[in-house]
PDB file of C-alpha atoms in Angstrom:
ATOM      1  CA  MET A   1      -5.732  17.276 -32.265  1.00  0.00           C
ATOM      2  CA  VAL A   2      -6.414  18.963 -28.945  1.00  0.00           C
ATOM      3  CA  ALA A   3      -6.237  16.361 -25.822  1.00  0.00           C
ATOM      4  CA  ALA A   4      -8.216  17.493 -22.464  1.00  0.00           C
ATOM      5  CA  THR A   5      -8.497  16.694 -19.168  1.00  0.00           C
ATOM      6  CA  GLU A   6     -11.999  16.761 -17.411  1.00  0.00           C
ATOM      7  CA  MET A   7     -12.282  18.873 -14.332  1.00  0.00           C
ATOM      8  CA  GLY A   8     -16.070  19.206 -13.584  1.00  0.00           C
ATOM      9  CA  THR A   9     -17.789  21.033 -16.151  1.00  0.00           C
ATOM     10  CA  TYR A  10     -14.378  22.447 -17.582  1.00  0.00           C
ATOM     11  CA  GLN A  11     -11.715  20.624 -19.235  1.00  0.00           C
ATOM     12  CA  ILE A  12      -8.130  21.526 -19.561  1.00  0.00           C
ATOM     13  CA  ALA A  13      -6.965  21.093 -23.522  1.00  0.00           C
ATOM     14  CA  ASN A  14      -3.265  21.055 -24.923  1.00  0.00           C
ATOM     15  CA  LYS A  15      -1.556  21.150 -28.172  1.00  0.00           C
ATOM     16  CA  ILE A  16       1.586  19.733 -26.898  1.00  0.00           C
ATOM     17  CA  ARG A  17       1.785  17.133 -29.481  1.00  0.00           C
ATOM     18  CA  GLU A  18       1.234  19.523 -32.438  1.00  0.00           C
ATOM     19  CA  LEU A  19       3.884  22.059 -31.134  1.00  0.00           C
ATOM     20  CA  ARG A  20       6.203  18.998 -30.833  1.00  0.00           C
ATOM     21  CA  PHE A  21       5.761  18.427 -34.443  1.00  0.00           C
ATOM     22  CA  HIS A  22       6.385  21.900 -35.664  1.00  0.00           C
ATOM     23  CA  HIS A  23       9.658  21.868 -33.515  1.00  0.00           C
ATOM     24  CA  GLN A  24      11.568  19.571 -35.871  1.00  0.00           C
ATOM     25  CA  GLN A  25       9.332  16.783 -34.912  1.00  0.00           C
ATOM     26  CA  MET A  26      10.591  16.601 -31.176  1.00  0.00           C
ATOM     27  CA  THR A  27      10.270  13.220 -29.410  1.00  0.00           C
ATOM     28  CA  GLN A  28       8.477  12.863 -26.456  1.00  0.00           C
ATOM     29  CA  GLN A  29      11.638  11.751 -24.835  1.00  0.00           C
ATOM     30  CA  GLU A  30      13.092  14.936 -25.755  1.00  0.00           C
ATOM     31  CA  LEU A  31      10.672  17.325 -24.375  1.00  0.00           C
ATOM     32  CA  ALA A  32      10.320  15.067 -21.190  1.00  0.00           C
ATOM     33  CA  ASP A  33      14.289  15.730 -20.909  1.00  0.00           C
ATOM     34  CA  LYS A  34      13.908  19.345 -21.374  1.00  0.00           C
ATOM     35  CA  VAL A  35      11.293  19.836 -18.708  1.00  0.00           C
ATOM     36  CA  ASP A  36      12.691  17.307 -16.445  1.00  0.00           C
ATOM     37  CA  VAL A  37       9.952  14.740 -16.461  1.00  0.00           C
ATOM     38  CA  THR A  38       9.392  11.171 -17.588  1.00  0.00           C
ATOM     39  CA  ARG A  39       8.225  10.343 -20.874  1.00  0.00           C
ATOM     40  CA  GLN A  40       5.190   8.559 -19.340  1.00  0.00           C
ATOM     41  CA  THR A  41       4.131  12.076 -17.700  1.00  0.00           C
ATOM     42  CA  ILE A  42       4.593  13.806 -21.260  1.00  0.00           C
ATOM     43  CA  ILE A  43       2.167  11.036 -22.378  1.00  0.00           C
ATOM     44  CA  ALA A  44      -0.253  11.330 -19.977  1.00  0.00           C
ATOM     45  CA  ILE A  45      -0.483  15.212 -20.543  1.00  0.00           C
ATOM     46  CA  GLU A  46      -1.032  14.600 -24.264  1.00  0.00           C
ATOM     47  CA  LYS A  47      -3.792  11.983 -23.951  1.00  0.00           C
ATOM     48  CA  GLY A  48      -5.354  14.458 -21.527  1.00  0.00           C
ATOM     49  CA  ASN A  49      -5.079  12.098 -18.722  1.00  0.00           C
ATOM     50  CA  TYR A  50      -3.074  14.212 -16.481  1.00  0.00           C
ATOM     51  CA  SER A  51      -3.065  18.049 -15.667  1.00  0.00           C
ATOM     52  CA  PRO A  52       0.621  19.384 -15.165  1.00  0.00           C
ATOM     53  CA  SER A  53       1.482  21.646 -12.152  1.00  0.00           C
ATOM     54  CA  LEU A  54       1.718  25.386 -12.929  1.00  0.00           C
ATOM     55  CA  GLU A  55       5.440  25.297 -12.859  1.00  0.00           C
ATOM     56  CA  LEU A  56       5.594  22.058 -15.205  1.00  0.00           C
ATOM     57  CA  ALA A  57       3.373  24.059 -17.587  1.00  0.00           C
ATOM     58  CA  PHE A  58       5.614  27.208 -17.868  1.00  0.00           C
ATOM     59  CA  ARG A  59       8.469  24.988 -18.342  1.00  0.00           C
ATOM     60  CA  ILE A  60       6.829  23.419 -21.501  1.00  0.00           C
ATOM     61  CA  ALA A  61       5.671  26.886 -22.690  1.00  0.00           C
ATOM     62  CA  ARG A  62       9.446  28.055 -22.344  1.00  0.00           C
ATOM     63  CA  VAL A  63      10.526  24.830 -24.242  1.00  0.00           C
ATOM     64  CA  PHE A  64       8.326  25.821 -27.204  1.00  0.00           C
ATOM     65  CA  GLU A  65       8.808  29.656 -26.716  1.00  0.00           C
ATOM     66  CA  VAL A  66       5.260  30.338 -26.888  1.00  0.00           C
ATOM     67  CA  PRO A  67       2.742  31.634 -23.938  1.00  0.00           C
ATOM     68  CA  LEU A  68       1.557  29.315 -22.024  1.00  0.00           C
ATOM     69  CA  THR A  69      -2.248  30.343 -23.420  1.00  0.00           C
ATOM     70  CA  GLU A  70      -1.363  29.045 -26.741  1.00  0.00           C
ATOM     71  CA  ILE A  71      -0.544  25.374 -24.983  1.00  0.00           C
ATOM     72  CA  PHE A  72      -3.090  25.069 -22.647  1.00  0.00           C
ATOM     73  CA  ALA A  73      -6.931  26.024 -22.661  1.00  0.00           C
ATOM     74  CA  TYR A  74      -9.595  25.964 -20.133  1.00  0.00           C
ATOM     75  CA  LEU A  75     -12.806  24.958 -22.128  1.00  0.00           C
ATOM     76  CA  PRO A  76     -16.169  24.061 -21.217  1.00  0.00           C
ATOM     77  CA  SER A  77     -16.324  20.093 -21.452  1.00  0.00           C
ATOM     78  CA  ASP A  78     -17.914  18.353 -24.312  1.00  0.00           C
ATOM     79  CA  LYS A  79     -20.945  16.883 -21.892  1.00  0.00           C
ATOM     80  CA  GLU A  80     -21.986  20.597 -20.654  1.00  0.00           C
ATOM     81  CA  ASN A  81     -22.135  21.687 -24.590  1.00  0.00           C
ATOM     82  CA  ASN A  82     -24.164  18.497 -25.206  1.00  0.00           C
TER      83      ASN A  82
ATOM     84  CA  MET B   1       5.441  -0.504 -19.035  1.00  0.00           C
ATOM     85  CA  SER B   2       7.318   1.986 -17.358  1.00  0.00           C
ATOM     86  CA  HIS B   3      10.298   1.460 -14.793  1.00  0.00           C
ATOM     87  CA  LYS B   4       7.948   2.640 -12.091  1.00  0.00           C
ATOM     88  CA  GLU B   5       5.131   0.240 -12.933  1.00  0.00           C
ATOM     89  CA  ARG B   6       7.704  -2.598 -13.391  1.00  0.00           C
ATOM     90  CA  GLN B   7       9.093  -1.524  -9.787  1.00  0.00           C
ATOM     91  CA  ASN B   8       5.454  -2.037  -8.571  1.00  0.00           C
ATOM     92  CA  LEU B   9       5.377  -5.425 -10.008  1.00  0.00           C
ATOM     93  CA  ILE B  10       8.164  -6.386  -8.343  1.00  0.00           C
ATOM     94  CA  SER B  11       6.720  -5.391  -4.921  1.00  0.00           C
ATOM     95  CA  LEU B  12       3.492  -7.473  -5.825  1.00  0.00           C
ATOM     96  CA  PHE B  13       5.806 -10.468  -6.513  1.00  0.00           C
ATOM     97  CA  THR B  14       7.911 -10.375  -3.353  1.00  0.00           C
ATOM     98  CA  LEU B  15       4.447  -9.662  -1.535  1.00  0.00           C
ATOM     99  CA  VAL B  16       2.992 -12.938  -2.868  1.00  0.00           C
ATOM    100  CA  ILE B  17       6.194 -15.121  -2.753  1.00  0.00           C
ATOM    101  CA  VAL B  18       7.753 -14.260   0.350  1.00  0.00           C
ATOM    102  CA  SER B  19       4.908 -12.801   2.868  1.00  0.00           C
ATOM    103  CA  VAL B  20       2.174 -15.443   2.079  1.00  0.00           C
ATOM    104  CA  PRO B  21       4.318 -18.305   2.493  1.00  0.00           C
ATOM    105  CA  TYR B  22       5.701 -16.827   5.511  1.00  0.00           C
ATOM    106  CA  LEU B  23       2.221 -16.244   7.177  1.00  0.00           C
ATOM    107  CA  ILE B  24       1.311 -19.647   6.311  1.00  0.00           C
ATOM    108  CA  TYR B  25       4.579 -20.871   7.869  1.00  0.00           C
ATOM    109  CA  ILE B  26       4.059 -19.040  10.923  1.00  0.00           C
ATOM    110  CA  ILE B  27       0.581 -20.016  11.722  1.00  0.00           C
ATOM    111  CA  ALA B  28       1.608 -23.866  10.944  1.00  0.00           C
ATOM    112  CA  ARG B  29       4.187 -23.357  13.430  1.00  0.00           C
ATOM    113  CA  HIS B  30       2.158 -21.743  16.264  1.00  0.00           C
ATOM    114  CA  ASN B  31      -0.339 -24.500  16.099  1.00  0.00           C
ATOM    115  CA  THR B  32       2.618 -26.947  16.654  1.00  0.00           C
ATOM    116  CA  GLU B  33       4.348 -24.930  19.382  1.00  0.00           C
ATOM    117  CA  SER B  34       3.204 -25.026  23.104  1.00  0.00           C
ATOM    118  CA  PHE B  35       3.822 -21.706  24.820  1.00  0.00           C
ATOM    119  CA  ALA B  36       4.247 -21.444  28.755  1.00  0.00           C
ATOM    120  CA  GLY B  37       2.094 -18.420  29.332  1.00  0.00           C
ATOM    121  CA  VAL B  38       0.765 -15.405  27.594  1.00  0.00           C
ATOM    122  CA  GLY B  39       4.312 -13.898  27.752  1.00  0.00           C
ATOM    123  CA  ASP B  40       5.823 -16.366  25.598  1.00  0.00           C
ATOM    124  CA  GLU B  41       2.996 -16.463  22.944  1.00  0.00           C
ATOM    125  CA  ILE B  42       3.365 -12.622  22.653  1.00  0.00           C
ATOM    126  CA  SER B  43       7.043 -13.227  22.048  1.00  0.00           C
ATOM    127  CA  PHE B  44       6.508 -15.669  19.620  1.00  0.00           C
ATOM    128  CA  TRP B  45       4.436 -13.324  17.459  1.00  0.00           C
ATOM    129  CA  THR B  46       6.371 -10.022  17.975  1.00  0.00           C
ATOM    130  CA  VAL B  47       9.514 -11.931  16.880  1.00  0.00           C
ATOM    131  CA  ALA B  48       7.610 -13.343  13.719  1.00  0.00           C
ATOM    132  CA  ILE B  49       6.630  -9.874  13.032  1.00  0.00           C
ATOM    133  CA  VAL B  50       9.871  -7.929  13.467  1.00  0.00           C
ATOM    134  CA  ALA B  51      11.947 -10.949  11.717  1.00  0.00           C
ATOM    135  CA  MET B  52       9.703 -10.689   8.516  1.00  0.00           C
ATOM    136  CA  ILE B  53      10.541  -6.715   7.819  1.00  0.00           C
ATOM    137  CA  PRO B  54      14.392  -7.169   6.994  1.00  0.00           C
ATOM    138  CA  VAL B  55      13.787 -10.476   5.075  1.00  0.00           C
ATOM    139  CA  ARG B  56      11.032  -8.464   2.862  1.00  0.00           C
ATOM    140  CA  ILE B  57      13.611  -5.337   2.538  1.00  0.00           C
ATOM    141  CA  VAL B  58      16.597  -7.408   1.457  1.00  0.00           C
ATOM    142  CA  ILE B  59      14.722 -10.007  -1.003  1.00  0.00           C
ATOM    143  CA  GLU B  60      12.971  -6.673  -2.211  1.00  0.00           C
ATOM    144  CA  ILE B  61      16.406  -4.914  -2.855  1.00  0.00           C
ATOM    145  CA  ILE B  62      17.714  -8.334  -4.691  1.00  0.00           C
ATOM    146  CA  ALA B  63      14.775  -8.394  -7.023  1.00  0.00           C
ATOM    147  CA  HIS B  64      14.637  -4.825  -7.827  1.00  0.00           C
ATOM    148  CA  ILE B  65      18.447  -5.217  -8.644  1.00  0.00           C
ATOM    149  CA  ALA B  66      17.741  -8.399 -10.778  1.00  0.00           C
ATOM    150  CA  MET B  67      15.053  -6.513 -12.599  1.00  0.00           C
ATOM    151  CA  THR B  68      17.159  -3.735 -13.314  1.00  0.00           C
ATOM    152  CA  ILE B  69      19.650  -6.204 -14.785  1.00  0.00           C
ATOM    153  CA  VAL B  70      17.191  -8.219 -16.809  1.00  0.00           C
ATOM    154  CA  THR B  71      15.919  -4.749 -18.391  1.00  0.00           C
ATOM    155  CA  ALA B  72      19.315  -3.416 -19.168  1.00  0.00           C
ATOM    156  CA  ILE B  73      19.967  -6.731 -20.895  1.00  0.00           C
ATOM    157  CA  LEU B  74      16.879  -6.936 -22.759  1.00  0.00           C
ATOM    158  CA  THR B  75      16.670  -3.260 -23.728  1.00  0.00           C
ATOM    159  CA  GLY B  76      20.546  -3.056 -24.530  1.00  0.00           C
ATOM    160  CA  LYS B  77      20.666   0.282 -22.519  1.00  0.00           C
ATOM    161  CA  SER B  78      22.870   0.534 -19.715  1.00  0.00           C
ATOM    162  CA  LYS B  79      21.257   3.413 -18.173  1.00  0.00           C
ATOM    163  CA  ILE B  80      17.894   2.877 -16.736  1.00  0.00           C
ATOM    164  CA  ASN B  81      15.842   6.309 -16.686  1.00  0.00           C
ATOM    165  CA  ASN B  82      14.792   6.266 -13.034  1.00  0.00           C
ATOM    166  CA  ARG B  83      13.409   9.721 -12.940  1.00  0.00           C
ATOM    167  CA  THR B  84      10.949  10.449  -9.986  1.00  0.00           C
ATOM    168  CA  ASP B  85       8.661  13.580 -11.446  1.00  0.00           C
ATOM    169  CA  GLU B  86       5.623  15.253 -10.055  1.00  0.00           C
ATOM    170  CA  ARG B  87       3.225  12.870 -11.571  1.00  0.00           C
ATOM    171  CA  ASP B  88       5.218   9.939  -9.701  1.00  0.00           C
ATOM    172  CA  TYR B  89       4.988  11.989  -6.255  1.00  0.00           C
ATOM    173  CA  LEU B  90       1.256  12.443  -6.659  1.00  0.00           C
ATOM    174  CA  ILE B  91       0.418   9.031  -7.653  1.00  0.00           C
ATOM    175  CA  SER B  92       2.815   7.820  -4.615  1.00  0.00           C
ATOM    176  CA  LEU B  93       0.939  10.399  -1.860  1.00  0.00           C
ATOM    177  CA  LYS B  94      -2.659   9.201  -3.276  1.00  0.00           C
ATOM    178  CA  SER B  95      -1.365   5.309  -2.944  1.00  0.00           C
ATOM    179  CA  ASN B  96      -0.087   6.048   0.483  1.00  0.00           C
ATOM    180  CA  ARG B  97      -3.114   7.870   1.326  1.00  0.00           C
ATOM    181  CA  ASN B  98      -5.285   4.660   0.487  1.00  0.00           C
ATOM    182  CA  ALA B  99      -2.781   2.221   2.380  1.00  0.00           C
ATOM    183  CA  HIS B 100      -3.168   4.424   5.275  1.00  0.00           C
ATOM    184  CA  TYR B 101      -7.056   4.070   5.291  1.00  0.00           C
ATOM    185  CA  THR B 102      -6.617   0.256   4.743  1.00  0.00           C
ATOM    186  CA  PHE B 103      -4.077  -0.049   7.410  1.00  0.00           C
ATOM    187  CA  ALA B 104      -6.439   1.789  10.193  1.00  0.00           C
ATOM    188  CA  VAL B 105      -9.474  -0.451   8.896  1.00  0.00           C
ATOM    189  CA  SER B 106      -7.578  -3.579   9.515  1.00  0.00           C
ATOM    190  CA  MET B 107      -6.433  -2.816  12.554  1.00  0.00           C
ATOM    191  CA  ILE B 108     -10.004  -1.964  13.871  1.00  0.00           C
ATOM    192  CA  VAL B 109     -11.127  -5.397  12.419  1.00  0.00           C
ATOM    193  CA  ALA B 110      -8.292  -7.240  13.959  1.00  0.00           C
ATOM    194  CA  LEU B 111      -9.009  -5.548  17.423  1.00  0.00           C
ATOM    195  CA  SER B 112     -12.582  -6.081  17.031  1.00  0.00           C
ATOM    196  CA  LEU B 113     -12.179  -9.738  16.155  1.00  0.00           C
ATOM    197  CA  SER B 114      -9.660 -10.392  18.623  1.00  0.00           C
ATOM    198  CA  ALA B 115     -11.932  -9.056  21.300  1.00  0.00           C
ATOM    199  CA  ALA B 116     -14.691 -11.504  20.232  1.00  0.00           C
ATOM    200  CA  SER B 117     -12.483 -14.293  19.732  1.00  0.00           C
ATOM    201  CA  GLY B 118     -10.387 -13.930  22.904  1.00  0.00           C
ATOM    202  CA  THR B 119      -7.409 -15.354  21.442  1.00  0.00           C
ATOM    203  CA  LEU B 120      -3.925 -13.759  21.106  1.00  0.00           C
ATOM    204  CA  ALA B 121      -3.427 -15.463  18.067  1.00  0.00           C
ATOM    205  CA  THR B 122      -6.295 -14.167  16.010  1.00  0.00           C
ATOM    206  CA  LEU B 123      -5.150 -10.645  17.132  1.00  0.00           C
ATOM    207  CA  PHE B 124      -1.521 -11.311  15.563  1.00  0.00           C
ATOM    208  CA  VAL B 125      -2.556 -13.204  12.399  1.00  0.00           C
ATOM    209  CA  LEU B 126      -5.162 -10.345  11.558  1.00  0.00           C
ATOM    210  CA  ILE B 127      -2.499  -7.660  12.179  1.00  0.00           C
ATOM    211  CA  LEU B 128      -0.095  -9.764   9.821  1.00  0.00           C
ATOM    212  CA  ILE B 129      -3.138 -10.375   7.305  1.00  0.00           C
ATOM    213  CA  GLY B 130      -3.781  -6.254   7.554  1.00  0.00           C
ATOM    214  CA  GLY B 131      -0.134  -5.226   6.626  1.00  0.00           C
ATOM    215  CA  MET B 132      -0.260  -7.676   3.646  1.00  0.00           C
ATOM    216  CA  ALA B 133      -3.540  -6.147   2.483  1.00  0.00           C
ATOM    217  CA  THR B 134      -2.423  -2.411   3.303  1.00  0.00           C
ATOM    218  CA  GLU B 135       0.683  -3.379   1.101  1.00  0.00           C
ATOM    219  CA  LEU B 136      -1.584  -4.772  -1.960  1.00  0.00           C
ATOM    220  CA  VAL B 137      -3.834  -1.782  -1.862  1.00  0.00           C
ATOM    221  CA  GLU B 138      -0.748   0.366  -2.257  1.00  0.00           C
ATOM    222  CA  ILE B 139       0.526  -1.733  -4.948  1.00  0.00           C
ATOM    223  CA  ALA B 140      -3.252  -1.815  -6.707  1.00  0.00           C
ATOM    224  CA  SER B 141      -3.441   1.784  -6.249  1.00  0.00           C
ATOM    225  CA  LYS B 142      -0.351   2.437  -7.908  1.00  0.00           C
ATOM    226  CA  PHE B 143      -1.229   0.477 -11.010  1.00  0.00           C
ATOM    227  CA  PHE B 144      -4.744   2.048 -11.115  1.00  0.00           C
ATOM    228  CA  TYR B 145      -3.319   5.811 -11.023  1.00  0.00           C
ATOM    229  CA  TYR B 146      -0.540   4.662 -13.425  1.00  0.00           C
ATOM    230  CA  GLY B 147      -2.954   3.281 -15.508  1.00  0.00           C
ATOM    231  CA  ARG B 148      -5.333   6.420 -15.492  1.00  0.00           C
ATOM    232  CA  GLY B 149      -2.814   8.865 -15.756  1.00  0.00           C
ATOM    233  CA  HIS B 150      -2.914  10.524 -12.477  1.00  0.00           C
TER     234      HIS B 150
END
């Protein structure tokens, strides 16, 4: 499932929930502790309600040991497609 | 509800429980007192405003400590996660910005209405109300931004 934050006609999608599941079912709190944010911030990012800063995005990518583009994507919004 | 949202609730609680009754008390006391001149009246209002600040701070600190203790008892966790991250700072900045706009507008309104009415009491009452409105806007903004996510 891909969550997305809208910014104009494009949206920032992420696969954090999926990646957590595939990393020994990491909890939101565990990920929050690893990247030094609150659990509420991780929840907001996963739901697509908040776009993380570049630094936070890199920290998340480092935790999952994948490139940034495998976690976050800049996609045309659904409204544009419709 | 996160710890930050609970803190916001405490601020709203102290605003309603302390500031509003205090304003009512000060207005009632102003109406019963007689002032020798404008200087005395200005002294009355400035003391009233300045006295409120440390009282609010102390009550808010006590309320936050009480909330932390109650939360620890109810959740069974001895350590509360009070981490402040980038999202918290962003929400705080946005809320402060809204509060500053509110304060600026309330000052203009206070000065305008005071000039129209010609009384000193109008000015200071509106300053106090403006201060409370500023705080209310900041608290409401935080609730809104935390609910929205950013």
